[in-house]
Structures are given as structure tokens and as C-alpha cells.
mmCIF file of C-alpha atoms in Angstrom:
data_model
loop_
_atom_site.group_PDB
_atom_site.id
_atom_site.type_symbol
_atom_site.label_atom_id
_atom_site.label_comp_id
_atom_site.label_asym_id
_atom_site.label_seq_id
_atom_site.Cartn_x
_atom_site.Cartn_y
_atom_site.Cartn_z
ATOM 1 C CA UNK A 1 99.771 108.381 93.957
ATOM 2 C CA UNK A 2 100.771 107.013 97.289
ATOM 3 C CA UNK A 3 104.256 105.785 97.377
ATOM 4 C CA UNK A 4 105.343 102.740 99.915
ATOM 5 C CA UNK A 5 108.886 101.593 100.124
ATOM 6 C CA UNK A 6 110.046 98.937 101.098
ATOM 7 C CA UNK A 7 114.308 98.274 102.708
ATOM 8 C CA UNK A 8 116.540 96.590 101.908
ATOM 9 C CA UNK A 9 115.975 95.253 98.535
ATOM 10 C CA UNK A 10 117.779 92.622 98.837
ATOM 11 C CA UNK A 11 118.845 90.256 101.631
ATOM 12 C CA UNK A 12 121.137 87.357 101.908
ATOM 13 C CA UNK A 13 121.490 85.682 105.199
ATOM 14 C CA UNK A 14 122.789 82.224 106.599
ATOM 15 C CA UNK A 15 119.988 79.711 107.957
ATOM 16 C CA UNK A 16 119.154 80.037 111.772
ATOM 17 C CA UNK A 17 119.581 84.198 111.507
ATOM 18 C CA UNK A 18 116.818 86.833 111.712
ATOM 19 C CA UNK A 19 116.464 88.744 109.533
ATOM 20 C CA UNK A 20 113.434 91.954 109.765
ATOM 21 C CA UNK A 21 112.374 93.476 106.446
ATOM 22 C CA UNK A 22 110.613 97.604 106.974
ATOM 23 C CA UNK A 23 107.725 98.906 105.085
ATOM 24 C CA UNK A 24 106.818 102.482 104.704
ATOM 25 C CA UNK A 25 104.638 104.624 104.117
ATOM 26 C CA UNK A 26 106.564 107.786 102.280
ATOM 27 C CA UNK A 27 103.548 110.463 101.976
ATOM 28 C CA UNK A 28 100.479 108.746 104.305
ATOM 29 C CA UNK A 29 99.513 107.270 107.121
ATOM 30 C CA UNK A 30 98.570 103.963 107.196
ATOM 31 C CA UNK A 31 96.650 102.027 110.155
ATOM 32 C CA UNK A 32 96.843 98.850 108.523
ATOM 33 C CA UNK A 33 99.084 97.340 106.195
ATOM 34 C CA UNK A 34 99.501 94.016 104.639
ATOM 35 C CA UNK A 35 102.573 91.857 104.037
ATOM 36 C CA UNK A 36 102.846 89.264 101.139
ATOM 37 C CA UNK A 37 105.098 86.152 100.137
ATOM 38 C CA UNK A 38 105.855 85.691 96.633
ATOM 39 C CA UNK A 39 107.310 82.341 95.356
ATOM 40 C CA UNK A 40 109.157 82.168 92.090
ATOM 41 C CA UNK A 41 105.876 82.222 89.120
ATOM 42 C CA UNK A 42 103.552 81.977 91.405
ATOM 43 C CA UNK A 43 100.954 84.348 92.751
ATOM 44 C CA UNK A 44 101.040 86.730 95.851
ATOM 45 C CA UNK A 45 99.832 85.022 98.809
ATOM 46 C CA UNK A 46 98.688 87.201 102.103
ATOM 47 C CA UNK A 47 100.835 86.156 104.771
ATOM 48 C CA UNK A 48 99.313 88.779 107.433
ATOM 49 C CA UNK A 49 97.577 91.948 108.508
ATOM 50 C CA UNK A 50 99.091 94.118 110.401
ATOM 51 C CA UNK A 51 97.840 96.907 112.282
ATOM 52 C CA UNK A 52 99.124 99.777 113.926
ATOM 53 C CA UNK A 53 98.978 99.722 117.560
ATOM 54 C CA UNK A 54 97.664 96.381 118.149
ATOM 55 C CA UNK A 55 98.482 92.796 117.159
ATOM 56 C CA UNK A 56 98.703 91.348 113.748
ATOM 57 C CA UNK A 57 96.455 88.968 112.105
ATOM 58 C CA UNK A 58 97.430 86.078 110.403
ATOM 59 C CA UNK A 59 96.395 84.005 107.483
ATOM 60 C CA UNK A 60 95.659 80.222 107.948
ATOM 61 C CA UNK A 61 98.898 78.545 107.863
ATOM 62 C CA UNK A 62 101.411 81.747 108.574
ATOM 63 C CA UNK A 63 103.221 80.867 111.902
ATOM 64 C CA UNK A 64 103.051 84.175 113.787
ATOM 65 C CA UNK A 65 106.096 82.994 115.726
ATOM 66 C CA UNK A 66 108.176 82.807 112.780
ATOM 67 C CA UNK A 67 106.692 85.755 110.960
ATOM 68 C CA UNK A 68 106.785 88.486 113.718
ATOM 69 C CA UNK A 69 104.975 91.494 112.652
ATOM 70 C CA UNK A 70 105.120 95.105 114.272
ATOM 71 C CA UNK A 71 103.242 98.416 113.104
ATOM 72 C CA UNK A 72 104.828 100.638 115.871
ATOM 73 C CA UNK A 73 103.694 103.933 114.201
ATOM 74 C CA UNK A 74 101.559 105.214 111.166
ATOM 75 C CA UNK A 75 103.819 104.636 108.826
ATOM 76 C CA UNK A 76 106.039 101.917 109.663
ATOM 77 C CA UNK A 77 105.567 98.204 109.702
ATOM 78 C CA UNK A 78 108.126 95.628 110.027
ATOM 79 C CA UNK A 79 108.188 91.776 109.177
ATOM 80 C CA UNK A 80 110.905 89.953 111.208
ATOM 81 C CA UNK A 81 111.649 86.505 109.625
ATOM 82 C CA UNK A 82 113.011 84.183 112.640
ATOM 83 C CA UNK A 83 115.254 81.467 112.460
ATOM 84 C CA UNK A 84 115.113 81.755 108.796
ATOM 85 C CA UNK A 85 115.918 78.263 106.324
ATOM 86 C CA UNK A 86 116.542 77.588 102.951
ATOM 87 C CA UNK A 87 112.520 77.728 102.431
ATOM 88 C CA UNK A 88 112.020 80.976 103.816
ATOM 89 C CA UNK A 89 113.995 82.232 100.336
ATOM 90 C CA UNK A 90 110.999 84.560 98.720
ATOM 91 C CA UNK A 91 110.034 87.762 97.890
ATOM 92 C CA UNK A 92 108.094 89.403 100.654
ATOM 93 C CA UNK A 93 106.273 92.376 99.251
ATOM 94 C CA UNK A 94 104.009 94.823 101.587
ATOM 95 C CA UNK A 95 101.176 97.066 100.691
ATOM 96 C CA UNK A 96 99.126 99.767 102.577
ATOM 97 C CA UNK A 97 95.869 101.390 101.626
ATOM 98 C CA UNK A 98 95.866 104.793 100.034
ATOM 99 C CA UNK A 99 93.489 107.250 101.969
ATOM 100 C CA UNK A 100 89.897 107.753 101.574
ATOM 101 C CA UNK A 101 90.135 105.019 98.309
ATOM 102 C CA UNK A 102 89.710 101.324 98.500
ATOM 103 C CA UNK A 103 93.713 100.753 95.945
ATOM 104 C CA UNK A 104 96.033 99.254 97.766
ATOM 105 C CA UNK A 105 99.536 100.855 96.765
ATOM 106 C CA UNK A 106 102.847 98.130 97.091
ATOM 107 C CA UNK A 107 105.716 98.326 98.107
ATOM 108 C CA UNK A 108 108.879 97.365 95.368
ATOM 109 C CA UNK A 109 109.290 93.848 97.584
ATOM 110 C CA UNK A 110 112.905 92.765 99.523
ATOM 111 C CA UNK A 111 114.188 89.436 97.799
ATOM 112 C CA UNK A 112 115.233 87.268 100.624
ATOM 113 C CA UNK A 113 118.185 84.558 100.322
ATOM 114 C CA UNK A 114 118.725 82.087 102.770
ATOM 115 C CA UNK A 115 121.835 80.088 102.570
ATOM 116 C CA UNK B 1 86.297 87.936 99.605
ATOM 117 C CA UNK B 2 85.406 87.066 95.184
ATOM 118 C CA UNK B 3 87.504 84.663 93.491
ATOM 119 C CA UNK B 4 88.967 85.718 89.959
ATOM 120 C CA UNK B 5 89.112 83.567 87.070
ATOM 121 C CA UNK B 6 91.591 84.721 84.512
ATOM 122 C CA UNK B 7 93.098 83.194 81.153
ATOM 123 C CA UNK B 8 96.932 81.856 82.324
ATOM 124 C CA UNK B 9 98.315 83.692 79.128
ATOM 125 C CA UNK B 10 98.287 85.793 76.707
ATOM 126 C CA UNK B 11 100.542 86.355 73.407
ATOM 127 C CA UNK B 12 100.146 89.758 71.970
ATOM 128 C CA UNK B 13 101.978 92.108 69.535
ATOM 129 C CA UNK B 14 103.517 95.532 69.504
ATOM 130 C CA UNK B 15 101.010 97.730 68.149
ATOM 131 C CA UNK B 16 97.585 95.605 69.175
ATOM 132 C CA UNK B 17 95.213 96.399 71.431
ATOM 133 C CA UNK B 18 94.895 93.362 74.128
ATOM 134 C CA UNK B 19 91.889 92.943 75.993
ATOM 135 C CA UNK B 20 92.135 90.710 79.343
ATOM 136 C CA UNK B 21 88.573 89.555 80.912
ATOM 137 C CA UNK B 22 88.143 88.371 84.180
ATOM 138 C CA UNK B 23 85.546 86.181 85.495
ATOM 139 C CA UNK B 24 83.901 87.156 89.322
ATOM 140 C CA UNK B 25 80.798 85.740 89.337
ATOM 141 C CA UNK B 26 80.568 86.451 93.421
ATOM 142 C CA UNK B 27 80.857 90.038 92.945
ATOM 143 C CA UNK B 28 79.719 91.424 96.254
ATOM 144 C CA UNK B 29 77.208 94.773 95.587
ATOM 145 C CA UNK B 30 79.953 96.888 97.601
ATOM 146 C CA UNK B 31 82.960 95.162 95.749
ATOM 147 C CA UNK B 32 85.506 97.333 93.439
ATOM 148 C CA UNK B 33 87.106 95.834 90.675
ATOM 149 C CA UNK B 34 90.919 96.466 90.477
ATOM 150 C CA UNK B 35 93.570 95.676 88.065
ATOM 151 C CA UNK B 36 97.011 95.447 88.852
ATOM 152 C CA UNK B 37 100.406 95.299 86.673
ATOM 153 C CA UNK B 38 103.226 93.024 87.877
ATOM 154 C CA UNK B 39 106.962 93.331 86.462
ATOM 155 C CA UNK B 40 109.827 90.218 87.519
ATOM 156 C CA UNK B 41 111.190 91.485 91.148
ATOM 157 C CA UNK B 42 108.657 94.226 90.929
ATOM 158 C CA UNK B 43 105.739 94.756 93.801
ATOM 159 C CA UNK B 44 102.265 95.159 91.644
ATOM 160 C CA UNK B 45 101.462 98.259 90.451
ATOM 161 C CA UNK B 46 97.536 99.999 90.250
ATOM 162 C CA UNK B 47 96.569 99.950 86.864
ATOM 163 C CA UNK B 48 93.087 100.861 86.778
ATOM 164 C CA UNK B 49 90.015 100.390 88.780
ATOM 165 C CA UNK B 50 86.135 100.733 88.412
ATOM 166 C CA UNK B 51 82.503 99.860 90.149
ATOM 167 C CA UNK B 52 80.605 99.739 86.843
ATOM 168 C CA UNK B 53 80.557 100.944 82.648
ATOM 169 C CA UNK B 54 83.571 101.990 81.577
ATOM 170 C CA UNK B 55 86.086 103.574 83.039
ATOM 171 C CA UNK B 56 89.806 105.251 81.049
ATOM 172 C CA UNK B 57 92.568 106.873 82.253
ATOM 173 C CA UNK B 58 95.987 106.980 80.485
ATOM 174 C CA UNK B 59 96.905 103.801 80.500
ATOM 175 C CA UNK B 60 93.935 101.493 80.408
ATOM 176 C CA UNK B 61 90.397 101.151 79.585
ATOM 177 C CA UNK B 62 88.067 98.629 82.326
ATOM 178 C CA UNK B 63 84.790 97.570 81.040
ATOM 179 C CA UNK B 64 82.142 96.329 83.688
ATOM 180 C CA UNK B 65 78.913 94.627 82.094
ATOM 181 C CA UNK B 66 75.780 95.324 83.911
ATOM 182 C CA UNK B 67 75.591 92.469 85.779
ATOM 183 C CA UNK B 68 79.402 93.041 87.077
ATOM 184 C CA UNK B 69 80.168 89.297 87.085
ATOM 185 C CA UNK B 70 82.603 89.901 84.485
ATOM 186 C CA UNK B 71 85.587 92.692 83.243
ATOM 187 C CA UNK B 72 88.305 93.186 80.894
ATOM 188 C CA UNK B 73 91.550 95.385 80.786
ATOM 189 C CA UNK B 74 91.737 96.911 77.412
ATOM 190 C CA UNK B 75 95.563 98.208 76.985
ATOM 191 C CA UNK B 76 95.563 99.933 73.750
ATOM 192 C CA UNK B 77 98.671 100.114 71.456
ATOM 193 C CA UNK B 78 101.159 97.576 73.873
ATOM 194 C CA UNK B 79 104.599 97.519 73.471
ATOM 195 C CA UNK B 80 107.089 95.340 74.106
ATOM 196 C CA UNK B 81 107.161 97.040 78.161
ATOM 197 C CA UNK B 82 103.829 96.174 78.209
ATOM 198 C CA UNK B 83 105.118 91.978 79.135
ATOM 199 C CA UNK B 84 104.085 91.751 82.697
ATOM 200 C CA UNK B 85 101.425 89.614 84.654
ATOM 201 C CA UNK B 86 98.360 91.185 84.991
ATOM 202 C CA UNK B 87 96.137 90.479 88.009
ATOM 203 C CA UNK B 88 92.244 91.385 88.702
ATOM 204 C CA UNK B 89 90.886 91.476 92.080
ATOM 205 C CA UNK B 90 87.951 92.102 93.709
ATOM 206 C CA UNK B 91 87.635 93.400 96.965
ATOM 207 C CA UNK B 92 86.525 96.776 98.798
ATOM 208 C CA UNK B 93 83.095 97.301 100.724
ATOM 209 C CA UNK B 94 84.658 97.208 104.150
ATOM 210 C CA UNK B 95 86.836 94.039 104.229
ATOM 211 C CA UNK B 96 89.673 96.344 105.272
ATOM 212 C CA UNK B 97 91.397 96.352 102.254
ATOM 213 C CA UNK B 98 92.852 92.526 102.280
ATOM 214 C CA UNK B 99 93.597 91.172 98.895
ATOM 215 C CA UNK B 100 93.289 87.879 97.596
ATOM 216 C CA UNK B 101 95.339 87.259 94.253
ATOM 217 C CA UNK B 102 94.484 85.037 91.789
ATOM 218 C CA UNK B 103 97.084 83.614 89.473
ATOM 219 C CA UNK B 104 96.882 86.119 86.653
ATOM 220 C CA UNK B 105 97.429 86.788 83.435
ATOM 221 C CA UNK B 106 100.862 86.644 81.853
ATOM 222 C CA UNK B 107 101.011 88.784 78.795
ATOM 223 C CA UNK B 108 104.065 88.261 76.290
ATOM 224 C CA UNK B 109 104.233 91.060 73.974
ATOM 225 C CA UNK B 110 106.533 90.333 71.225
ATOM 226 C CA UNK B 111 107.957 92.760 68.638
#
């Protein structure tokens, strides 16, 4: 199947810093992808759509000038968290459509720390 | 987009067969049903997915009533790897492939 991947893993970084989190597409192009938070035992919640070439969209409540979103080519998208605090600490996990089906295929999801 | 009702949890041992059903009473006629498997620190993972009957592949069975306002995961045989949340969605038909998660199913398999 389609593989996304997701870098880094893993980020720690002090509050007020930005700090941008890439998702790929390893073996397709994708035209849209979508990024997700993930709070500890709780569900994944769409943050944002973004699409290649044009601006993202953004859920109801997302700040788009915190979360800055850019799909610069078919297989890259990248979620910049700015000015990050203490409650931006989650696990942002993306996803992309495979081709010609209607499965979304995830990426492994960065773990982000903010001290 | 359809909501999903699922059961919170579910206790299961090695060796059983679990079945997980999920309620979507607004089932668009264009919708797809989709299950997807969900490990601690792990992005979800495609399980299985299927419009109507019965569909298998080597993992999981999905059964789809007639009436499609319902569906269950059937995992034959778990083991203990088999602990994960499981999550149903319902989406496809040309709403560009934006998922809505429900809170799933968290299934404890223990030995």
C-alpha cells in the first residue's frame, strides 16, 4: 500500500520557538493531504486540509496563524507550529489519500514537547 | 460527513474471535465504510474497508447489513498484538477524503 512518512518523530522544543513538522508522500502523489492533532486517549481531531498549490483549509477553531500549513509540491506538506506553548504538546499525525481509492494512508505521527 | 457510534471497550482473549459493530445510521448512498487500527504513538493503520455484504482479506472480515446503517470488524483468532483502538469511519463519495474520527473502540486482548 501507499506509504506516508512523517519527520522527525520526535520533537522537543522550548515555548515561544517554531517548530515545522514534514509529511510525505514516499511512492504517490498527493494533491491534498490532511494534518491531525492527537491528545493523550483521546481521538484524532482534523486540524486542516491542505492542498497543493493553493491555501489550506481549516477546521472551526484551528488558528491558521498558529498552524501554518504549506503543500509546496505533490508530495510534500509541512505543518509549522508558531510560537509554540506548553499546550501545543501533542501528537500531530498527517494522512494523504491513496490514488484512484477513497483509504486514506497515515503517516507514523511526530510527538511534539513543549517545555 | 456520518457520525460513528462505537462501544468505548472491549475485553477479549487470545484465541477468540472479536466482533466490533459500529452504528452510522446517516450513511450517505456514496459513503464507504472504513476501519482503521491504532497502536500507542502509532498513526492509524487501514484495516479493512467495504460498500456493502461482506468483505475479507487477511486480516479482517467487515459485514455491511442491507440497510448499511450498521457494521462490524470481525478479527478472527486475536492475539495479544491485536490490543489497539479500533476506529470506523464513514466517509468517501466526493467529500475529498476528510475524516472525522469518532472515539473508538479500545480492545484489550489478554493472554
Amino acid at each position: 500500500g501507499a506509504v506516508v512518512s512523517q519527520h522527525p518523530s520526535w520533537v522537543i522544543c522550548k515555548s515561544g520557538t517554531s517548530v515545522k513538522i514534514e509529511c510525505r508522500s514516499l511512492d504517490f502523489q498527493a494533491t491534498t493531504m490532511f494534518w491531525y492533532r492527537q491528545f493523550p486517549k483521546q481521538s484524532l481531531m482534523l486540524m486542516a486540509t491542505s492542498n497543493e498549490g493553493s491555501k489550506a483549509t481549516y477546521e472551526q477553531g484551528v488558528e491558521k496563524d498558529k498552524f501554518l500549513i504549506n503543500h509546496a509540491s505533490l508530495t510534500l506538506s509541512t505543518l509549522t507550529v508558531t510560537s509554540a506553548h506548553p499546550e501545543d504538546s501533542s501528537f500531530y499525525i498527517c494522512s494523504a489519500p491513496g490514488v484512484g481509492t477513497d483509504t486514506q494512508y497515515f503517516g507514523p505521527g511526530t510527538r511534539l514537547t513543549v517545555l | 460527513l456520518a457520525k460513528t457510534t462505537q462501544p468505548i471497550s472491549m475485553d477479549s482473549y487470545e484465541g477468540q474471535e472479536v466482533n466490533i459493530t459500529c452504528s452510522h445510521n446517516n450513511i450517505a448512498t456514496n459513503d464507504y465504510i472504513t476501519w482503521y487500527q491504532q497502536f500507542p504513538s502509532q498513526g492509524p493503520r487501514f484495516i479493512i474497508q467495504g460498500y456493502k455484504t461482506k468483505v475479507t482479506n487477511e486480516v479482517a472480515s467487515l459485514f455491511i447489513p442491507a440497510d448499511r446503517k450498521s457494521s462490524t470488524l470481525s478479527l478472527p483468532r486475536v492475539s495479544l498484538s491485536d490490543t489497539a483502538v479500533y476506529y470506523c469511519l464513514v466517509a468517501g463519495g466526493g467529500n475529498t477524503g476528510k475524516l472525522i474520527f469518532g472515539q473508538g473502540t479500545t480492545l484489550q486482548v489478554k493472554p
